[in-house]
CSV table of C-alpha atoms and ligand atoms in Angstrom, one decimal:
chain,number,residue,atom,x,y,z
A,1,MET,CA,-10.7,-19.3,-9.4
A,2,PRO,CA,-9.7,-19.7,-5.8
A,3,ALA,CA,-10.7,-22.5,-3.4
A,4,TYR,CA,-13.5,-20.3,-2.0
A,5,THR,CA,-16.9,-21.4,-3.1
A,6,THR,CA,-19.4,-18.6,-3.9
A,7,SER,CA,-22.7,-20.4,-3.7
A,8,ASP,CA,-23.0,-20.7,0.1
A,9,THR,CA,-23.7,-18.1,2.7
A,10,ILE,CA,-20.7,-16.9,4.8
A,11,VAL,CA,-20.5,-15.2,8.2
A,12,ALA,CA,-17.7,-13.5,10.1
A,13,PRO,CA,-17.0,-10.8,12.6
A,14,ALA,CA,-16.2,-7.5,10.9
A,15,THR,CA,-14.7,-5.8,14.0
A,16,VAL,CA,-11.6,-6.7,15.9
A,17,PRO,CA,-11.7,-9.3,18.6
A,18,GLY,CA,-12.1,-8.1,22.2
A,19,ARG,CA,-14.5,-5.9,24.2
A,20,SER,CA,-15.6,-2.8,22.4
A,21,ALA,CA,-18.5,-0.4,22.3
A,22,ILE,CA,-20.0,-2.1,19.2
A,23,ALA,CA,-19.2,-5.4,17.5
A,24,MET,CA,-20.4,-6.1,14.0
A,25,LEU,CA,-20.9,-9.3,12.1
A,26,ARG,CA,-21.4,-9.8,8.4
A,27,LEU,CA,-23.5,-12.4,6.6
A,28,SER,CA,-23.4,-12.6,2.9
A,29,GLY,CA,-24.8,-15.0,0.3
A,30,PRO,CA,-28.0,-16.4,-1.2
A,31,LYS,CA,-29.5,-17.4,2.2
A,32,ALA,CA,-28.4,-14.4,4.2
A,33,PHE,CA,-31.9,-12.9,4.5
A,34,ASP,CA,-33.5,-16.3,5.4
A,35,MET,CA,-31.0,-16.8,8.1
A,36,LEU,CA,-31.6,-13.2,9.4
A,37,LEU,CA,-35.4,-13.8,9.6
A,38,ASP,CA,-34.6,-17.0,11.4
A,39,ILE,CA,-33.1,-15.1,14.3
A,40,MET,CA,-35.6,-12.1,14.3
A,41,PRO,CA,-38.6,-13.3,16.3
A,42,GLY,CA,-42.0,-12.2,15.1
A,43,THR,CA,-40.7,-10.8,11.8
A,44,ASN,CA,-41.2,-12.3,8.4
A,45,GLN,CA,-40.2,-9.2,6.3
A,46,VAL,CA,-36.7,-8.5,5.3
A,47,PRO,CA,-35.7,-4.8,6.1
A,48,GLN,CA,-35.5,-2.5,3.1
A,49,HIS,CA,-32.3,-1.8,1.4
A,50,ARG,CA,-29.8,-0.1,3.7
A,51,LEU,CA,-32.4,0.9,6.3
A,52,ASN,CA,-30.7,0.6,9.7
A,53,LEU,CA,-33.2,-0.9,12.1
A,54,LEU,CA,-33.0,-1.5,15.8
A,55,GLN,CA,-34.2,-5.1,16.0
A,56,GLU,CA,-34.7,-7.7,18.6
A,57,ILE,CA,-32.6,-10.7,17.6
A,58,GLU,CA,-32.7,-14.1,19.2
A,59,ILE,CA,-29.3,-15.7,19.5
A,60,LYS,CA,-29.9,-19.4,19.8
A,61,ALA,CA,-27.9,-21.4,22.3
A,62,PRO,CA,-25.5,-24.0,21.0
A,63,ALA,CA,-27.5,-27.3,20.8
A,64,GLU,CA,-25.2,-29.3,23.1
A,65,ALA,CA,-24.5,-26.6,25.7
A,66,GLY,CA,-27.9,-26.6,27.4
A,67,LEU,CA,-27.9,-22.8,27.7
A,68,PRO,CA,-30.9,-20.4,27.3
A,69,ASN,CA,-31.3,-18.5,24.1
A,70,LEU,CA,-30.2,-14.8,24.3
A,71,CYS,CA,-32.2,-11.8,23.2
A,72,GLU,CA,-30.2,-8.8,22.0
A,73,GLN,CA,-31.1,-5.4,20.7
A,74,ALA,CA,-29.1,-5.1,17.6
A,75,MET,CA,-28.8,-2.7,14.6
A,76,VAL,CA,-29.6,-4.6,11.5
A,77,CYS,CA,-28.8,-3.3,8.0
A,78,CYS,CA,-29.7,-5.3,4.9
A,79,HIS,CA,-27.9,-4.6,1.6
A,80,HIS,CA,-29.9,-6.1,-1.3
A,81,ALA,CA,-28.0,-7.8,-4.1
A,82,PRO,CA,-26.5,-6.5,-6.3
A,83,ARG,CA,-26.3,-3.2,-4.5
A,84,SER,CA,-24.0,-4.5,-1.7
A,85,TYR,CA,-20.3,-4.6,-1.0
A,86,THR,CA,-20.1,-8.3,-2.0
A,87,GLY,CA,-22.7,-8.1,-4.8
A,88,ASP,CA,-24.7,-10.8,-2.9
A,89,ASN,CA,-27.4,-10.2,-0.3
A,90,LEU,CA,-25.5,-8.9,2.7
A,91,VAL,CA,-26.6,-8.4,6.3
A,92,GLU,CA,-24.6,-6.4,8.9
A,93,ILE,CA,-25.6,-6.8,12.5
A,94,SER,CA,-24.1,-4.4,15.0
A,95,MET,CA,-24.5,-5.4,18.7
A,96,HIS,CA,-23.0,-4.8,22.1
A,97,GLY,CA,-19.3,-5.3,21.9
A,98,ASN,CA,-19.0,-8.4,24.0
A,99,PRO,CA,-16.9,-11.1,22.2
A,100,LEU,CA,-19.0,-13.9,23.8
A,101,LEU,CA,-22.2,-12.4,22.4
A,102,LEU,CA,-20.7,-12.0,19.0
A,103,GLU,CA,-19.3,-15.6,19.1
A,104,ARG,CA,-22.7,-16.9,20.1
A,105,ALA,CA,-24.4,-15.0,17.3
A,106,ILE,CA,-22.0,-16.4,14.8
A,107,THR,CA,-22.3,-20.0,16.1
A,108,SER,CA,-26.1,-19.6,15.9
A,109,LEU,CA,-25.9,-18.5,12.2
A,110,VAL,CA,-23.5,-21.4,11.5
A,111,GLN,CA,-26.0,-23.8,13.0
A,112,SER,CA,-28.6,-22.3,10.6
A,113,GLY,CA,-26.3,-23.3,7.7
A,114,ALA,CA,-23.9,-20.4,7.3
A,115,ARG,CA,-20.2,-21.1,6.8
A,116,LEU,CA,-17.4,-19.2,8.6
A,117,ALA,CA,-15.8,-16.9,6.0
A,118,GLU,CA,-12.1,-17.2,5.1
A,119,PRO,CA,-9.8,-14.1,5.2
A,120,GLY,CA,-10.8,-11.6,2.5
A,121,GLU,CA,-13.8,-13.7,1.3
A,122,PHE,CA,-16.3,-10.8,1.3
A,123,THR,CA,-13.9,-8.8,-0.9
A,124,PHE,CA,-13.3,-11.9,-3.0
A,125,ARG,CA,-17.0,-12.1,-3.7
A,126,ALA,CA,-17.1,-8.4,-4.6
A,127,TYR,CA,-14.3,-9.2,-7.1
A,128,VAL,CA,-16.1,-12.2,-8.5
A,129,ASN,CA,-19.3,-10.3,-8.8
A,130,GLY,CA,-17.7,-7.5,-10.6
A,131,LYS,CA,-18.0,-4.9,-7.8
A,132,LEU,CA,-14.3,-4.3,-7.7
A,133,ASP,CA,-11.4,-5.1,-10.0
A,134,LEU,CA,-8.2,-6.6,-8.7
A,135,ILE,CA,-6.4,-3.3,-8.2
A,136,GLN,CA,-9.4,-2.0,-6.1
A,137,ALA,CA,-9.5,-5.3,-4.1
A,138,GLU,CA,-5.8,-4.8,-3.2
A,139,ALA,CA,-6.5,-1.2,-2.4
A,140,VAL,CA,-9.0,-2.3,0.2
A,141,HIS,CA,-6.3,-4.2,2.0
A,142,GLU,CA,-3.9,-1.3,1.6
A,143,LEU,CA,-6.4,1.2,2.9
A,144,ILE,CA,-6.9,-0.9,6.1
A,145,ASN,CA,-3.2,-1.2,6.6
A,146,ALA,CA,-2.1,2.3,5.6
A,147,GLY,CA,0.3,3.8,8.2
A,148,SER,CA,0.4,7.4,7.0
A,149,SER,CA,-1.9,10.0,5.5
A,150,SER,CA,0.0,9.7,2.1
A,151,ALA,CA,-0.4,5.9,2.2
A,152,LEU,CA,-4.1,6.4,2.9
A,153,ALA,CA,-4.4,8.8,-0.1
A,154,LEU,CA,-2.7,6.4,-2.4
A,155,ALA,CA,-5.0,3.5,-1.3
A,156,GLN,CA,-8.1,5.7,-1.8
A,157,THR,CA,-6.9,6.8,-5.2
A,158,ALA,CA,-6.6,3.1,-6.3
A,159,LEU,CA,-9.9,2.2,-4.6
A,160,GLY,CA,-11.6,5.0,-6.4
A,161,GLY,CA,-10.6,3.4,-9.7
A,162,LEU,CA,-8.0,5.9,-11.0
A,163,SER,CA,-5.2,3.3,-11.2
A,164,GLY,CA,-7.5,0.7,-12.8
A,165,ALA,CA,-8.7,3.4,-15.3
A,166,ARG,CA,-5.1,4.1,-16.3
A,167,VAL,CA,-4.4,0.5,-17.0
A,168,SER,CA,-7.7,0.1,-19.0
A,169,VAL,CA,-6.7,3.0,-21.2
A,170,TRP,CA,-3.3,1.4,-21.9
A,171,GLN,CA,-5.0,-1.9,-22.7
A,172,GLU,CA,-7.4,-0.1,-25.1
A,173,GLN,CA,-4.5,1.7,-26.8
A,174,LEU,CA,-2.6,-1.5,-27.3
A,175,LEU,CA,-5.7,-3.3,-28.6
A,176,ASN,CA,-6.3,-0.5,-31.0
A,177,ILE,CA,-2.7,-0.7,-32.3
A,178,VAL,CA,-2.9,-4.5,-32.7
A,179,THR,CA,-6.3,-4.2,-34.5
A,180,ARG,CA,-4.9,-1.7,-36.9
A,181,ILE,CA,-1.8,-3.8,-37.7
A,182,GLU,CA,-4.1,-6.9,-38.3
A,183,LEU,CA,-6.4,-4.8,-40.5
A,184,ILE,CA,-3.5,-3.8,-42.7
A,185,HIS,CA,-2.2,-7.3,-42.7
A,186,ASP,CA,-5.6,-8.7,-43.8
A,187,TYR,CA,-6.0,-5.9,-46.3
A,188,ALA,CA,-2.6,-6.6,-47.9
A,189,SER,CA,-3.4,-10.3,-48.2
A,190,ASP,CA,-6.9,-9.6,-49.5
A,191,ASP,CA,-7.2,-6.2,-51.1
A,192,LEU,CA,-10.9,-6.7,-51.7
A,193,ASP,CA,-11.8,-5.0,-48.5
A,194,ALA,CA,-12.8,-1.5,-49.6
A,195,SER,CA,-13.9,-0.5,-46.1
A,196,VAL,CA,-10.3,0.1,-44.9
A,197,GLN,CA,-10.0,3.9,-44.5
A,198,ALA,CA,-6.8,5.8,-45.3
A,199,GLU,CA,-6.6,6.9,-41.6
A,200,ASP,CA,-6.7,3.3,-40.4
A,201,VAL,CA,-3.5,2.5,-42.3
A,202,LEU,CA,-0.5,2.6,-39.9
A,203,THR,CA,3.0,3.0,-41.1
A,204,PRO,CA,6.0,1.4,-39.3
A,205,ALA,CA,7.2,4.9,-38.3
A,206,GLU,CA,3.7,5.8,-36.8
A,207,LEU,CA,3.7,2.5,-35.0
A,208,ALA,CA,7.1,3.1,-33.5
A,209,GLN,CA,6.0,6.6,-32.4
A,210,SER,CA,2.8,5.2,-30.7
A,211,LEU,CA,4.9,2.5,-28.9
A,212,GLN,CA,7.5,5.0,-27.7
A,213,LYS,CA,4.7,7.2,-26.3
A,214,MET,CA,3.2,4.3,-24.4
A,215,LEU,CA,6.6,3.2,-23.2
A,216,GLY,CA,7.1,6.7,-21.7
A,217,GLU,CA,3.8,6.5,-19.9
A,218,LEU,CA,4.4,3.1,-18.5
A,219,GLU,CA,7.9,3.9,-17.4
A,220,SER,CA,6.8,7.0,-15.6
A,221,ALA,CA,4.1,5.0,-13.9
A,222,LEU,CA,6.8,2.6,-12.7
A,223,GLU,CA,8.8,5.5,-11.4
A,224,ASP,CA,5.8,6.7,-9.4
A,225,SER,CA,5.3,3.2,-8.2
A,226,SER,CA,8.7,2.9,-6.7
A,227,ARG,CA,8.2,6.1,-4.8
A,228,GLY,CA,4.7,4.8,-3.9
A,229,GLY,CA,6.4,1.8,-2.3
A,230,LEU,CA,8.2,4.2,0.1
A,231,ILE,CA,4.9,5.9,0.8
A,232,ARG,CA,3.1,2.6,1.5
A,233,HIS,CA,5.9,1.0,3.6
A,234,GLY,CA,7.5,4.0,5.1
A,235,LEU,CA,11.2,4.9,5.2
A,236,SER,CA,13.9,4.1,7.7
A,237,LEU,CA,16.1,7.0,8.7
A,238,ALA,CA,19.3,6.4,10.7
A,239,ILE,CA,20.9,9.1,12.7
A,240,VAL,CA,24.7,8.6,12.8
A,241,GLY,CA,27.8,10.6,13.8
A,242,ALA,CA,30.6,11.0,16.3
A,243,PRO,CA,29.9,10.7,20.1
A,244,ASN,CA,28.2,13.6,21.8
A,245,VAL,CA,27.4,15.7,18.7
A,246,GLY,CA,23.7,15.7,19.6
A,247,LYS,CA,22.3,12.7,17.8
A,248,SER,CA,19.9,11.7,20.6
A,249,THR,CA,18.8,15.3,21.1
A,250,LEU,CA,18.0,15.5,17.3
A,251,PHE,CA,16.2,12.1,17.5
A,252,ASN,CA,14.0,13.4,20.3
A,253,ALA,CA,13.3,16.6,18.5
A,254,LEU,CA,12.3,14.8,15.3
A,255,LEU,CA,10.1,12.5,17.3
A,256,GLY,CA,8.5,15.3,19.2
A,257,TYR,CA,9.1,13.8,22.6
A,258,ASP,CA,12.0,12.7,24.8
A,259,ARG,CA,12.6,9.1,24.1
A,260,ALA,CA,16.4,8.8,24.1
A,261,LEU,CA,18.6,9.5,27.0
A,262,VAL,CA,20.7,12.7,26.5
A,263,HIS,CA,23.8,13.4,28.5
A,264,HIS,CA,26.9,15.5,28.1
A,265,ALA,CA,29.2,12.5,28.6
A,266,PRO,CA,30.3,11.0,25.2
A,267,GLY,CA,29.1,7.4,24.6
A,268,THR,CA,25.7,7.8,26.2
A,269,THR,CA,23.8,5.8,23.5
A,270,ARG,CA,25.3,2.3,23.3
A,271,ASP,CA,22.5,0.3,21.7
A,272,TYR,CA,20.3,1.6,19.0
A,273,LEU,CA,16.8,3.0,19.5
A,274,SER,CA,14.1,2.9,16.9
A,275,GLU,CA,10.7,4.7,16.9
A,276,SER,CA,8.0,5.4,14.4
A,277,VAL,CA,6.9,8.9,13.5
A,278,GLU,CA,4.8,10.6,10.8
A,279,PHE,CA,5.6,13.9,9.2
A,280,GLY,CA,4.9,15.4,5.8
A,281,GLY,CA,2.2,12.7,5.5
A,282,LEU,CA,4.8,9.9,5.5
A,283,SER,CA,5.7,7.3,8.0
A,284,PHE,CA,9.3,7.0,9.1
A,285,THR,CA,11.2,4.7,11.4
A,286,LEU,CA,13.8,6.9,13.1
A,287,ILE,CA,16.9,5.1,14.4
A,288,ASP,CA,19.3,6.7,17.0
A,289,THR,CA,22.7,5.1,17.1
A,290,ALA,CA,25.8,4.9,19.2
A,291,GLY,CA,28.5,7.5,18.5
A,292,GLN,CA,31.2,6.3,16.0
A,293,ARG,CA,34.6,6.1,17.6
A,294,SER,CA,37.3,3.5,18.5
A,295,ALA,CA,35.3,1.8,21.2
A,296,SER,CA,36.7,1.4,24.7
A,297,ASP,CA,35.1,-2.0,25.4
A,298,ASP,CA,33.3,-4.9,23.6
A,299,VAL,CA,29.8,-3.7,24.4
A,300,GLU,CA,30.5,-0.2,23.0
A,301,SER,CA,32.2,-1.8,20.0
A,302,ALA,CA,29.1,-3.9,19.3
A,303,GLY,CA,27.0,-0.7,19.5
A,304,VAL,CA,29.3,1.0,17.0
A,305,GLN,CA,29.0,-2.0,14.7
A,306,LEU,CA,25.2,-1.8,14.9
A,307,ALA,CA,25.3,1.9,14.0
A,308,GLN,CA,27.4,1.1,10.9
A,309,ASP,CA,24.9,-1.6,9.9
A,310,TRP,CA,22.1,0.9,10.1
A,311,ALA,CA,24.1,3.4,8.1
A,312,ARG,CA,24.3,0.7,5.4
A,313,SER,CA,20.7,-0.5,5.4
A,314,ALA,CA,18.5,2.5,6.2
A,315,ASP,CA,16.7,4.2,3.4
A,316,MET,CA,18.2,7.5,4.5
A,317,VAL,CA,21.0,8.5,6.7
A,318,ILE,CA,21.3,11.7,8.7
A,319,PHE,CA,25.0,12.4,9.3
A,320,VAL,CA,25.2,14.6,12.4
A,321,SER,CA,28.1,16.9,13.5
A,322,SER,CA,28.2,19.7,15.9
A,323,ALA,CA,28.2,23.2,14.4
A,324,ASP,CA,30.9,24.3,16.8
A,325,GLU,CA,33.3,21.7,15.8
A,326,ASN,CA,34.9,20.6,12.5
A,327,ALA,CA,32.8,17.8,11.1
A,328,VAL,CA,34.6,14.5,11.2
A,329,GLU,CA,33.2,11.7,9.0
A,330,PRO,CA,33.8,8.7,11.2
A,331,LEU,CA,32.0,6.5,8.6
A,332,GLN,CA,34.4,7.2,5.8
A,333,ALA,CA,36.6,4.2,6.4
A,334,ASP,CA,34.4,1.7,4.6
A,335,ASN,CA,31.9,4.3,3.3
A,336,PRO,CA,28.9,2.3,4.5
A,337,SER,CA,26.4,5.0,3.4
A,338,ALA,CA,27.3,4.8,-0.2
A,339,GLY,CA,24.2,4.6,-2.4
A,340,ARG,CA,21.9,5.9,0.4
A,341,GLN,CA,20.3,9.4,0.6
A,342,VAL,CA,22.6,11.2,3.1
A,343,LEU,CA,21.8,14.5,4.8
A,344,HIS,CA,24.5,16.4,6.7
A,345,VAL,CA,23.0,18.1,9.7
A,346,HIS,CA,24.9,20.5,12.0
A,347,THR,CA,23.4,20.7,15.4
A,348,ARG,CA,24.0,23.1,18.3
A,349,CYS,CA,23.6,26.1,16.0
A,350,ASP,CA,21.9,27.9,18.9
A,351,ILE,CA,25.3,28.5,20.5
A,352,LEU,CA,26.7,30.2,17.4
A,353,ASP,CA,26.6,34.0,17.1
A,354,VAL,CA,25.1,33.9,13.6
A,355,TRP,CA,22.7,31.2,12.4
A,356,PRO,CA,24.4,29.6,9.3
A,357,GLU,CA,22.7,29.3,5.9
A,358,ASP,CA,21.6,25.9,4.7
A,359,GLY,CA,23.3,24.9,1.5
A,360,ASN,CA,25.4,22.2,-0.3
A,361,GLY,CA,23.3,19.5,1.3
A,362,VAL,CA,24.1,20.8,4.9
A,363,PHE,CA,21.2,21.7,7.2
A,364,HIS,CA,21.4,23.6,10.4
A,365,VAL,CA,19.4,22.9,13.5
A,366,SER,CA,19.3,23.1,17.2
A,367,GLY,CA,17.9,19.9,18.7
A,368,LYS,CA,17.8,21.7,22.0
A,369,THR,CA,15.6,24.7,21.0
A,370,GLY,CA,13.9,23.0,18.1
A,371,GLN,CA,15.0,25.7,15.7
A,372,GLY,CA,15.4,24.4,12.1
A,373,ILE,CA,13.7,21.0,12.9
A,374,GLU,CA,10.6,21.8,10.9
A,375,GLN,CA,12.7,22.8,7.8
A,376,LEU,CA,14.8,19.6,8.3
A,377,ARG,CA,11.6,17.5,8.2
A,378,TYR,CA,10.6,19.3,5.0
A,379,HIS,CA,14.0,18.6,3.4
A,380,ILE,CA,13.8,14.9,4.4
A,381,VAL,CA,10.5,14.6,2.7
A,382,THR,CA,11.5,16.5,-0.5
A,383,LEU,CA,14.8,14.7,-0.8
A,384,CYS,CA,13.0,11.6,-1.9
A,385,GLY,CA,10.6,13.5,-4.1
A,386,LEU,CA,7.8,12.6,-1.7
A,387,THR,CA,6.0,15.8,-0.9
A,388,GLU,CA,2.4,15.1,0.1
A,389,GLY,CA,0.3,14.4,-3.0
A,390,SER,CA,3.3,14.1,-5.4
A,391,VAL,CA,2.4,10.6,-6.3
A,392,LEU,CA,-1.2,10.3,-7.4
A,393,ALA,CA,-1.4,6.8,-8.5
A,394,ALA,CA,1.2,4.2,-7.8
A,395,PHE,CA,1.1,0.5,-8.5
A,396,ASN,CA,2.0,-2.0,-5.8
A,397,ARG,CA,4.8,-4.6,-6.3
A,398,ARG,CA,2.6,-7.2,-8.1
A,399,GLN,CA,1.0,-4.7,-10.4
A,400,ALA,CA,4.4,-2.9,-11.1
A,401,ALA,CA,6.0,-6.3,-12.0
A,402,LEU,CA,3.3,-6.9,-14.6
A,403,ILE,CA,3.7,-3.4,-16.0
A,404,ASP,CA,7.4,-3.9,-16.2
A,405,SER,CA,6.8,-7.1,-18.2
A,406,SER,CA,4.5,-5.1,-20.4
A,407,VAL,CA,7.3,-2.6,-20.9
A,408,GLN,CA,9.8,-5.4,-21.8
A,409,ASN,CA,7.4,-6.7,-24.5
A,410,LEU,CA,6.9,-3.2,-25.9
A,411,ARG,CA,10.7,-2.8,-26.1
A,412,LEU,CA,10.9,-6.1,-28.1
A,413,ALA,CA,8.2,-4.8,-30.5
A,414,LEU,CA,10.2,-1.6,-31.0
A,415,LYS,CA,13.4,-3.6,-31.6
A,416,ALA,CA,11.6,-5.7,-34.2
A,417,LEU,CA,10.6,-2.6,-36.0
A,418,GLU,CA,14.1,-1.1,-35.8
A,419,ASN,CA,15.4,-4.3,-37.3
A,420,GLY,CA,13.1,-3.8,-40.3
A,421,MET,CA,10.8,-6.7,-39.4
A,422,PRO,CA,7.2,-6.5,-40.7
A,423,MET,CA,4.7,-4.9,-38.4
A,424,ASP,CA,2.8,-8.1,-37.7
A,425,ALA,CA,6.0,-9.5,-36.2
A,426,ALA,CA,5.9,-6.7,-33.7
A,427,ALA,CA,2.1,-7.3,-33.2
A,428,GLN,CA,2.9,-10.6,-31.3
A,429,ASP,CA,5.0,-8.7,-28.7
A,430,ILE,CA,2.4,-5.9,-28.4
A,431,HIS,CA,-0.2,-8.6,-27.8
A,432,LEU,CA,1.9,-10.1,-25.0
A,433,SER,CA,2.4,-6.6,-23.6
A,434,ARG,CA,-1.3,-6.1,-23.5
A,435,GLU,CA,-1.8,-9.5,-21.8
A,436,CYS,CA,0.5,-8.5,-19.0
A,437,LEU,CA,-1.6,-5.3,-18.5
A,438,LEU,CA,-4.8,-7.4,-18.4
A,439,ASP,CA,-3.4,-9.4,-15.5
A,440,VAL,CA,-2.9,-6.2,-13.5
A,441,ASN,CA,-6.6,-5.7,-12.9
A,442,HIS,CA,-8.1,-9.1,-13.8
A,443,SER,CA,-6.0,-12.1,-13.0
A,444,SER,CA,-8.4,-14.5,-14.4
A,445,SER,CA,-6.1,-17.4,-15.1
A,446,ARG,CA,-3.8,-17.3,-12.0
A,447,GLN,CA,-5.5,-19.0,-9.0
A,448,ASP,CA,-2.2,-18.7,-7.0
A,449,VAL,CA,-2.2,-15.0,-7.5
A,450,ILE,CA,-5.8,-14.6,-6.5
A,451,ASP,CA,-5.4,-16.9,-3.4
A,452,HIS,CA,-2.3,-14.9,-2.4
A,453,ILE,CA,-4.1,-11.5,-2.6
A,454,PHE,CA,-7.2,-12.4,-0.7
A,455,SER,CA,-5.6,-14.6,1.9
A,456,SER,CA,-3.6,-11.7,3.2
A,457,PHE,CA,-6.8,-9.9,4.2
A,458,CYS,CA,-8.3,-10.0,7.6
A,459,VAL,CA,-11.4,-12.2,8.3
A,460,GLY,CA,-14.6,-10.3,7.8
A,461,LYS,CA,-13.3,-8.0,5.0
B,501,GTP,N1,23.2,23.9,23.1
B,501,GTP,C1,22.9,22.7,22.6
B,501,GTP,N2,23.3,21.6,23.2
B,501,GTP,C2,23.0,20.4,22.6
B,501,GTP,C3,22.3,20.3,21.4
B,501,GTP,N3,22.1,19.0,21.0
B,501,GTP,C4,22.7,18.3,22.0
B,501,GTP,N4,23.2,19.1,22.9
B,501,GTP,C5,23.9,18.7,24.2
B,501,GTP,O1,25.0,17.9,23.8
B,501,GTP,C6,25.2,16.9,24.7
B,501,GTP,C7,25.1,15.5,24.0
B,501,GTP,O2,23.9,15.4,23.5
B,501,GTP,P1,23.3,13.9,23.0
B,501,GTP,O3,22.1,14.2,22.2
B,501,GTP,O4,23.3,13.0,24.1
B,501,GTP,O5,24.5,13.5,22.0
B,501,GTP,P2,24.7,12.1,21.2
B,501,GTP,O6,25.4,12.4,19.9
B,501,GTP,O7,23.5,11.3,21.2
B,501,GTP,O8,25.8,11.5,22.2
B,501,GTP,P3,26.2,10.0,22.3
B,501,GTP,O9,25.0,9.2,22.5
B,501,GTP,O10,27.1,9.9,23.5
B,501,GTP,O11,27.0,9.6,21.1
B,501,GTP,C8,24.1,17.0,25.8
B,501,GTP,O12,24.6,17.7,26.9
B,501,GTP,C9,23.0,17.9,25.0
B,501,GTP,O13,22.2,18.7,25.9
B,501,GTP,C10,21.9,21.6,20.7
B,501,GTP,O14,21.3,21.6,19.6
B,501,GTP,N5,22.2,22.7,21.4
B,502,MG,MG1,23.0,9.5,22.0
């Protein structure tokens, strides 16, 4: 278990620092209600469960400061254990959003014996008290930090328990398999047990079939998870091409506002520009780059080099050429976009007599009029298989690494069977495979993992 103790009462602001309409603090632990009564003059009754009450609270002055006590009208809500976020008695006090007021209230509660909460400590208590499993606890963090509507949906799915339920089903299935192998093993060594039913007897072929089926499910979950990573963290999308083909105009059109300087003189963009934008429910970092050509001076040459670096490192590359010219691929020399998703976009289609058909990976737009931009956005999203809602439950890196270890152990079990080993030899690998899955939602033995997860939260969550 982590360094946090769970027997004391913790306090922290739950809202961001600074002036705001409302500021909220949270107080959780065995003495939370006593401490609340301590600052509510004339009251000796704890408010009922989840009843929001406008209360007079007295914020005591720090002992050494010689200041008067403050009286504040605050909304007080008591969550009685175990029906609270943390599973302990929990008090939420919402007051006027002045940081000095909030700080005084927290200091006052600390003087009454509360301890300042560490990052993520409220959610840690929820985990320890069985209110959330580890996947849900991580989902709380992901929900707070989600940068797009798809990332929000992913986090909400995990928080709702769907991902945890999938893992629990796999754990159950593996337990069932191991139990049946052990049953047969015991039966073979002691054939007195008449309770063994014919349907409980597992043949090596049936075992291999069950393991193959599970392997397929786990591998498909891993595929979803790698796409889920793009949803969570967003994609970088570099716009590259020859000078003056309309890269900056396209950059502005995809952003939806004029950010980059556009000019008819070639070589207008010399440095790169990057901006965040959301479309198709995903978050993207768009990068506009300098036109690729033999540079006329050192500064332009540095810009061209940066463009090539982006073409190598971005998740996707839009290679732009002008529809009225023959496309030249200035990046072909050292093929820096190899291995990336590359879209070929022809701009300036508005000046053609006939709008060309999209096809063979070439898309047609006019950055100037905006025609074709919405379709291009759609193609960008579908190219990665990331249409909104396409990934229902995806595991994060920690969870996926454990599922991957589980897969490796299942493969070893299958190999043992293929090599004609007895089923109980495979049982050991299946057991290890299940242990990896157990760590996905309950990392009971790994304090470093628990510490790492909760310390990345904000204070007050
Ligand atoms: N008609 C028309 N003109 C366009 C279109 N896109 C860009 N242009 C014009 O083409 C010229 C160059 O546009 P930019 O967007 O600056 O081109 P760029 O590729 O960023 O150029 P550099 O930064 O110099 O490499 C400008 O005069 C734009 O108005 C388009 O879709 N249609
Ligand atoms: Mg430009």
